[in-house]
Amino acid sequence: MNTTTATIPPQAGPAHQEHGSRIITALEAAWSAIRAQHPDVPPVLMITGTGRAGASLKWGHFGERRWTTGGTRTHELFAGGELISLGGCRTMQTLLHEAAHALAHVRGIKDTSSDYRYHNKRFVKIAEELGLQGPASPASVIGWSDCQITDAAAARYESVIQTLDTASLPYVHDPWVTAVFGGATKPTGGEDESDDGDDDGEAQGGQVEGGNDEPKKAKRPPTRFLVVCGCTKPGKDGEPEAARRIQISRATWEFGREDGDEDGGALMCGRCGEPFRKAEED
């Protein structure tokens, strides 16, 4: 297989060209490079945006016949802004992943199941044809999805990867991506970042990060809990245990603490004279 000669057009600096069009131009050229090597890969309408939806992060997806162009239906190819922060080689890996889904569609091969999340061995076979290496074993939710770009494929698309790396494309900063994959660092200028948590839905096939490496949401503290005072009684094993145990709401417990009273708003026991305290700290 010959080394591709497809290149991405020179990218103007951020101040001289619309940011969105620079991203799409670069991604379209990379897709064209794939099609130059594999003519059966269909044309697509390229889009981008954030891949983050709650605790899930989508690198990319291929959507069948999503758009209407000139009276005909065109496939959609999404590449996440977080993916772009990882550089040209990682971006090319995901584009090849999505190209495998596109080829599966063209050939009428069912390459996923479970709402397009589980990637089967038929997917791996096509992915390896395009220059990816399948995992040693399937993951519980996404199956054989985690295919990596081979050294041979990286060499084949070297010029495209280098151009993606030097294009200084805009990207979406995600702290988890930076921590786990070493993506681009958080920008220091411009408007404050915000995360609106919008979920754009699922696609026909795509590459999703998730599972054990995903950041866990903080557990919400209970609305009611147990408080005890200094009163004790003999326990079943002969050791003293709390004699007065009261379930209390968090709102009642915190009433008065805004005045600086750390003993639960001076909730006192009339028998032992000591303030009530939480039986277990949060």
C-alpha positions as a printed Julia matrix, in Angstrom:
282×3 Matrix{Float64}:
   0.0    0.0    0.0
   1.46   3.35  -1.03
   2.19   6.22   1.31
  -0.56   8.82   0.97
   0.25  12.1   -0.7
  -2.93  13.81   0.52
  -2.12  16.84   2.62
  -4.11  19.3    4.67
  -4.2   22.81   3.18
  -1.98  25.35   5.0
  -3.71  26.54   8.15
  -3.89  30.26   8.75
  -3.22  31.54  12.24
  -6.11  31.84  14.69
  -6.5   35.57  14.07
  -6.87  35.25  10.28
  -9.48  32.54   9.7
 -12.69  31.34  11.31
 -11.82  28.75  13.96
 -14.6   26.31  13.05
 -13.76  26.22   9.36
 -10.09  25.5   10.15
 -11.1   22.43  12.16
 -13.47  21.1    9.5
 -10.99  21.77   6.69
  -8.29  19.79   8.5
 -10.58  16.88   9.38
 -12.02  16.71   5.86
  -8.53  16.54   4.39
  -7.59  13.74   6.8
 -10.74  11.82   5.78
  -9.84  12.35   2.12
  -6.44  10.82   2.83
  -8.18   7.71   4.19
 -10.43   7.53   1.13
  -7.4    7.84  -1.14
  -6.09   4.61   0.4
  -9.5    2.91   0.69
 -11.87   4.11  -2.07
 -14.8    2.12  -0.64
 -14.91   4.42   2.4
 -17.83   6.76   1.66
 -17.8   10.55   1.68
 -19.16  12.17   4.84
 -20.33  15.5    6.16
 -17.83  16.39   8.88
 -18.96  18.0   12.13
 -17.32  18.66  15.48
 -18.18  19.83  18.99
 -17.76  18.58  22.52
 -17.9   14.82  22.97
 -18.65  15.08  26.68
 -22.13  14.0   27.8
 -22.24  13.6   31.58
 -19.83  10.86  32.63
 -19.35   9.64  29.05
 -16.88  11.0   26.5
 -17.33  10.29  22.79
 -14.22  10.61  20.61
 -16.2   10.3   17.41
 -19.11   8.65  15.63
 -20.32   7.66  12.2
 -24.01   8.35  11.53
 -25.71   6.81   8.51
 -27.53   9.11   6.1
 -27.98  11.93   8.59
 -27.81  14.96   6.28
 -29.54  16.01   3.07
 -27.25  17.66   0.51
 -28.56  18.57  -2.94
 -31.49  16.21  -2.56
 -29.37  13.2   -1.56
 -28.61  11.69   1.84
 -25.1   12.02   3.25
 -23.43  10.26   6.16
 -22.27  12.19   9.24
 -18.81  11.97  10.76
 -18.34  13.56  14.18
 -14.92  14.17  15.74
 -14.94  15.49  19.31
 -13.14  18.65  20.29
 -11.53  16.77  23.18
 -10.04  14.33  20.66
  -8.32  17.18  18.8
  -6.46  18.11  22.0
  -4.64  14.74  21.81
  -2.86  15.53  18.55
  -2.69  14.25  15.01
  -1.9   10.57  15.59
  -4.73  10.05  18.09
  -7.14  12.0   15.86
  -6.17   9.85  12.87
  -6.72   6.7   14.95
 -10.3    7.73  15.68
 -10.96   8.71  12.06
  -9.79   5.23  11.0
 -12.06   3.73  13.67
 -15.03   5.61  12.23
 -13.97   4.68   8.7
 -14.3    1.04   9.76
 -17.91   1.71  10.79
 -18.47   3.46   7.47
 -17.09   0.48   5.54
 -19.24  -1.9    7.58
 -22.29   0.13   6.53
 -21.26   0.1    2.86
 -20.74  -3.67   2.95
 -23.93  -4.38   4.91
 -22.03  -5.84   7.87
 -23.49  -5.61  11.37
 -20.42  -4.58  13.37
 -22.04  -3.4   16.62
 -24.87  -4.32  18.98
 -26.38  -3.11  22.28
 -27.42   0.27  20.89
 -24.22   0.5   18.82
 -21.94   0.32  21.88
 -20.65  -3.26  21.7
 -18.12  -3.69  18.88
 -17.89  -7.28  17.61
 -15.11  -9.2   15.85
 -16.49  -8.25  12.46
 -15.67  -4.67  13.36
 -12.11  -5.64  14.35
 -11.57  -7.39  11.01
 -12.48  -4.23   9.08
 -10.51  -1.99  11.46
  -7.39  -4.09  10.95
  -7.88  -3.81   7.2
  -7.66  -0.02   7.59
  -4.53  -0.03   9.75
  -5.71  -0.55  13.32
  -4.78  -3.35  15.75
  -7.58  -4.95  17.77
  -7.38  -5.44  21.54
  -6.26  -8.72  23.09
  -9.68  -9.22  24.69
 -13.08  -7.5   24.64
 -14.25  -4.98  27.25
 -17.51  -5.63  29.07
 -19.55  -2.79  27.52
 -17.79  -1.69  24.32
 -16.45  -5.09  23.23
 -13.58  -4.99  20.72
 -13.74  -1.21  20.28
 -10.3   -0.27  21.6
  -8.33  -0.63  18.36
  -4.97   1.15  18.17
  -3.25   2.62  15.13
  -0.33   0.5   13.94
   3.17   1.84  13.28
   2.69   1.05   9.59
  -0.52   3.08   9.41
   1.05   5.97  11.32
   3.89   5.99   8.78
   1.41   5.8    5.89
  -0.41   8.9    7.12
   2.7   10.64   8.48
   2.28  13.83   6.47
  -1.38  14.17   7.49
  -0.58  13.55  11.16
   2.24  16.1   11.1
   0.01  18.7    9.5
  -2.7   18.13  12.12
  -0.07  18.57  14.82
   1.27  21.82  13.38
  -2.1   23.35  12.45
  -2.69  24.66  16.01
  -6.36  23.72  15.74
  -8.82  24.85  18.43
  -9.82  22.09  20.85
 -12.08  21.44  23.84
 -10.15  21.25  27.1
 -11.25  18.39  29.37
  -9.4   17.89  32.7
  -9.99  14.13  32.64
  -8.54  13.82  29.14
  -5.47  15.79  30.22
  -4.99  13.67  33.36
  -5.45  10.27  31.68
  -4.22  10.78  28.12
  -1.91  13.78  28.46
  -3.95  16.05  26.23
  -3.35  19.76  25.73
  -3.23  21.76  28.95
  -5.93  24.12  30.13
  -5.89  27.45  28.27
  -4.91  30.5   30.28
  -6.73  33.24  28.37
 -10.14  34.04  26.91
 -13.58  33.59  28.44
 -14.21  31.42  31.48
 -14.98  27.8   30.7
 -18.39  26.34  31.37
 -19.88  22.86  31.15
 -23.55  22.86  30.25
 -23.75  19.07  30.17
 -25.8   18.93  26.96
 -26.3   15.45  25.55
 -26.56  15.3   21.77
 -27.55  11.65  21.76
 -26.07   8.46  20.35
 -24.94   7.71  16.8
 -24.88   4.6   14.65
 -21.36   3.67  15.6
 -18.61   5.42  17.44
 -15.72   5.39  19.83
 -16.58   6.14  23.45
 -14.43   6.39  26.53
 -16.02   5.21  29.76
 -15.93   2.58  32.45
 -13.45   2.25  35.3
 -11.28   5.22  34.3
 -14.15   7.66  34.25
 -14.28  10.22  37.06
 -16.9    9.32  39.65
 -19.48  11.88  40.65
 -19.31  13.01  44.25
 -21.78  11.16  46.44
 -24.49  13.4   47.83
 -24.52  13.47  51.65
 -27.58  11.85  53.29
 -30.53  14.07  54.16
 -30.94  12.39  57.57
 -28.37  10.95  59.95
 -27.87   9.76  63.53
 -26.7   11.98  66.41
 -25.71  10.89  69.92
 -24.86  12.6   73.2
 -22.7   11.59  76.17
 -25.29   9.27  77.73
 -24.25   5.62  77.67
 -25.61   2.19  78.61
 -24.08  -1.29  78.67
 -23.99  -2.86  75.21
 -24.49  -6.51  74.24
 -20.79  -7.21  74.64
 -20.58  -5.37  77.96
 -18.95  -2.31  76.41
 -20.72   1.06  76.85
 -22.72   2.32  73.89
 -24.75   5.42  73.16
 -28.02   5.44  75.14
 -29.7    8.28  73.3
 -29.66   7.98  69.49
 -31.72  10.44  67.47
 -32.38  10.6   63.72
 -32.24  14.23  62.6
 -32.54  16.01  59.27
 -29.55  17.85  57.88
 -31.52  21.1   57.74
 -32.42  20.86  61.44
 -28.86  19.93  62.39
 -27.33  22.83  60.48
 -29.82  25.4   61.79
 -27.81  27.95  63.8
 -24.41  26.76  62.61
 -24.13  29.81  60.39
 -23.48  31.67  63.66
 -20.29  29.68  64.15
 -21.65  27.05  66.56
 -19.89  23.81  65.6
 -21.92  21.72  68.08
 -24.99  21.48  65.88
 -26.62  24.75  66.89
 -26.29  24.03  70.64
 -28.55  20.95  70.5
 -27.99  19.86  74.1
 -28.96  16.75  76.07
 -30.9   17.67  79.21
 -29.7   14.51  81.0
 -25.93  14.52  80.52
 -25.58  18.19  79.66
 -23.41  17.48  76.63
 -24.11  18.59  73.04
 -25.26  16.02  70.52
 -22.72  15.02  67.86
 -22.88  13.0   64.66
 -22.58   9.25  65.28
 -20.56   9.01  62.04
 -18.83  11.86  60.25
 -19.65  12.49  56.56
